[in-house]
Amino acid sequence: MNDDRRSHEASILRAFFDDQLQHLHQLVSNLNSHIHDAELQANKDRQIVESFVDASNTKMRAVQGYSDKLSEHVRALHRHVLQVADQIPAPVDLNRDAFESDPLVNALFVNSKDIEKLFATDPDAKVYLRSRSKNQVPVLYALLTAVKSEKRMLGMDMHGDMLIREVPQQAVNFSLHKIHAPCSGGAALSTALKEYLFGSVVELVKREMVSRMASHQSFNTGDDSYESKVKSLANPDVYLNALLGYIEAPDKLLSIDKTHFKLSKLGIKLEDDDSGQRANEFDIHELTWSNDTRNVVLQIAYVR
């Protein structure tokens, strides 16, 4: 009987140690996974910084510890761009049927032929479509931008059965349609959208810094003193510090606004309580860039 009790106690003890060993293995596995994820994220962050330097000014690599100095600001800028991208709705169909049924598409284009003309004349779309057959890419996914303009004008309006002339109206127009980042699927477009936004922001940052350098050189023409050279934006240390100051507020480099519109079929703004005529009612998402350029933006799917 004592032997049975010892055997039972030994079995319990073995089970206890087995559980503890399994728990230890799980802890080690979780730790290794956490370390691996941290290393992957660190590598990704380094790639983002290096891509930023490649696209903006490679001379910053002359600064000791440039990557560490840039890391926080560039990663914050990249996160902000991703947040902006997440606010852009899923792709909408862009075709003749959509022109008839989708208020947004109907408002963006004068007629359905303009949609076909866009894909036949836009440089990026033409190059992409010519190099891929319909069988390879039956549906083209892309980013569409356009410029919205509003103009005060005098027009005609109906009040009951009475036609009134010279009524102050606000006309809304969409022009300069442009296709960006054409690709073959929704997942690819999601990635391309983020790359397009981040690349465009970095390009505008580069232009701003080039403009500052040109302005500084113009102001200091003829001054070849050592002090002038040290303080010049041509000095990588000075350039990097100036750039950090410029990109420290990402929302000033790129922002997005959502606006609700109610337009007549002629593009005239209507009041919410105006139900006397057919209207397009929709939301637009508009990007504002650091140079104060504004673009209506949407993701689209075009069946060939």
XYZ file of C-alpha atoms in Angstrom, residues 102-292:
191
model
C -22.924 56.405 -58.299
C -23.500 60.089 -57.339
C -19.783 60.664 -56.707
C -18.702 59.334 -60.107
C -21.521 61.244 -61.785
C -20.385 64.485 -60.153
C -16.692 63.982 -60.942
C -17.201 63.599 -64.706
C -19.236 65.551 -67.254
C -20.241 62.370 -69.085
C -19.320 58.684 -69.249
C -17.103 59.230 -72.309
C -14.766 61.302 -70.158
C -14.038 58.177 -68.102
C -12.925 56.237 -71.187
C -10.955 59.249 -72.397
C -9.113 59.460 -69.062
C -7.796 55.908 -69.310
C -6.923 56.379 -72.990
C -4.908 59.567 -72.425
C -3.491 59.444 -68.882
C 0.270 58.661 -69.165
C 0.504 56.254 -66.219
C -2.664 54.397 -67.211
C -1.597 54.134 -70.871
C 1.812 52.674 -70.050
C 0.339 50.181 -67.594
C -2.503 49.012 -69.862
C -0.320 48.711 -72.978
C 2.100 46.392 -71.205
C -0.627 44.073 -69.845
C -3.400 42.253 -71.670
C -7.015 42.060 -70.513
C -6.430 38.449 -69.525
C -3.485 39.439 -67.344
C -5.267 42.387 -65.728
C -9.036 42.300 -66.319
C -9.585 44.984 -63.671
C -7.276 47.961 -63.235
C -7.001 49.330 -59.701
C -5.570 52.803 -59.174
C -5.653 56.054 -57.277
C -7.601 58.906 -58.869
C -7.030 62.555 -58.006
C -8.878 65.621 -59.224
C -8.950 69.322 -58.434
C -12.152 70.775 -56.997
C -12.973 74.409 -57.703
C -15.935 76.513 -56.570
C -17.182 79.671 -58.213
C -19.867 82.200 -57.354
C -22.161 82.913 -60.272
C -25.613 84.138 -61.213
C -28.001 81.527 -62.544
C -31.628 80.529 -62.784
C -33.735 78.786 -60.164
C -37.305 77.577 -59.806
C -39.516 78.690 -56.920
C -42.687 76.735 -57.298
C -43.792 77.313 -60.885
C -41.876 80.582 -61.154
C -38.528 80.825 -62.957
C -36.233 83.359 -61.294
C -33.182 84.738 -63.068
C -29.870 86.052 -61.714
C -29.987 83.964 -58.554
C -26.609 83.817 -56.674
C -25.319 80.252 -56.911
C -22.197 78.281 -56.043
C -20.947 76.127 -58.911
C -18.646 73.191 -58.120
C -16.346 71.798 -60.785
C -13.867 68.903 -60.892
C -10.917 69.012 -63.296
C -7.332 67.842 -63.897
C -8.176 64.178 -63.290
C -5.047 62.050 -62.881
C -4.399 58.318 -62.455
C -1.685 57.240 -59.995
C -0.166 53.904 -58.994
C -2.079 51.572 -61.359
C -1.997 47.935 -60.277
C -3.844 44.632 -60.565
C -5.666 44.172 -57.250
C -7.105 45.720 -54.129
C -4.288 44.521 -51.861
C -1.665 45.857 -54.259
C -3.500 49.191 -54.399
C -3.531 49.451 -50.606
C 0.270 49.167 -50.601
C 0.676 51.445 -53.634
C -1.530 54.105 -52.032
C 0.675 54.304 -48.942
C 3.835 54.404 -51.048
C 2.385 57.129 -53.276
C 1.387 59.328 -50.342
C 4.677 58.908 -48.486
C 6.751 59.387 -51.644
C 4.805 62.525 -52.549
C 5.284 63.995 -49.074
C 9.028 63.307 -49.178
C 9.290 64.873 -52.650
C 7.621 68.054 -51.375
C 9.961 68.094 -48.373
C 12.915 67.823 -50.752
C 11.615 70.718 -52.887
C 11.133 72.888 -49.805
C 14.683 72.236 -48.605
C 16.122 72.892 -52.092
C 14.193 76.181 -52.153
C 15.604 77.141 -48.746
C 19.136 76.323 -49.872
C 18.744 78.432 -53.012
C 17.330 81.317 -50.988
C 20.159 81.090 -48.448
C 22.822 81.013 -51.178
C 21.235 83.982 -52.928
C 21.196 85.967 -49.684
C 24.857 85.167 -48.948
C 26.256 85.683 -52.444
C 29.926 86.648 -52.255
C 30.337 85.580 -48.628
C 32.969 82.821 -48.645
C 33.865 83.096 -44.976
C 34.311 79.993 -42.846
C 31.447 81.032 -40.593
C 29.111 81.373 -43.557
C 29.997 77.899 -44.812
C 29.513 76.349 -41.384
C 26.031 77.877 -41.057
C 25.059 77.107 -44.641
C 22.395 74.522 -45.475
C 25.073 72.966 -47.681
C 26.554 71.756 -44.377
C 24.915 68.338 -43.805
C 24.589 68.940 -40.032
C 22.806 72.250 -40.571
C 20.648 70.737 -43.307
C 19.596 67.782 -41.139
C 18.650 70.014 -38.205
C 16.647 72.314 -40.471
C 14.884 69.331 -42.012
C 13.985 67.918 -38.594
C 12.380 71.226 -37.712
C 10.392 71.199 -40.943
C 8.975 67.661 -40.619
C 8.286 67.701 -36.876
C 4.573 68.483 -37.499
C 3.420 65.802 -40.003
C -0.149 67.136 -40.183
C 1.223 70.308 -41.793
C 2.812 68.236 -44.556
C -0.291 66.189 -45.388
C -3.863 66.222 -44.113
C -7.205 64.885 -45.284
C -10.702 66.326 -44.961
C -14.070 64.727 -45.574
C -16.833 66.985 -46.916
C -20.457 66.224 -47.731
C -21.881 67.675 -50.952
C -25.309 67.973 -52.473
C -25.097 69.127 -56.092
C -27.606 69.531 -58.861
C -26.951 67.661 -62.090
C -25.460 70.922 -63.369
C -22.981 71.069 -60.493
C -24.758 73.742 -58.443
C -24.580 73.508 -54.649
C -27.944 72.793 -53.084
C -29.186 73.222 -49.541
C -29.977 70.112 -47.530
C -33.686 70.954 -47.540
C -33.757 71.558 -51.294
C -35.668 68.584 -52.705
C -37.116 70.278 -55.766
C -34.680 68.802 -58.288
C -32.549 65.743 -58.964
C -29.243 65.890 -57.122
C -26.017 64.059 -56.455
C -25.366 63.643 -52.745
C -21.982 62.257 -51.729
C -18.827 62.649 -49.619
C -15.443 63.650 -50.976
C -12.055 63.164 -49.343
C -9.591 65.927 -50.100
C -5.855 65.910 -49.459
C -4.024 69.089 -48.515
C -0.272 69.043 -49.158
C 2.475 71.177 -47.615
C 2.489 73.518 -50.641
C -1.248 74.179 -50.091
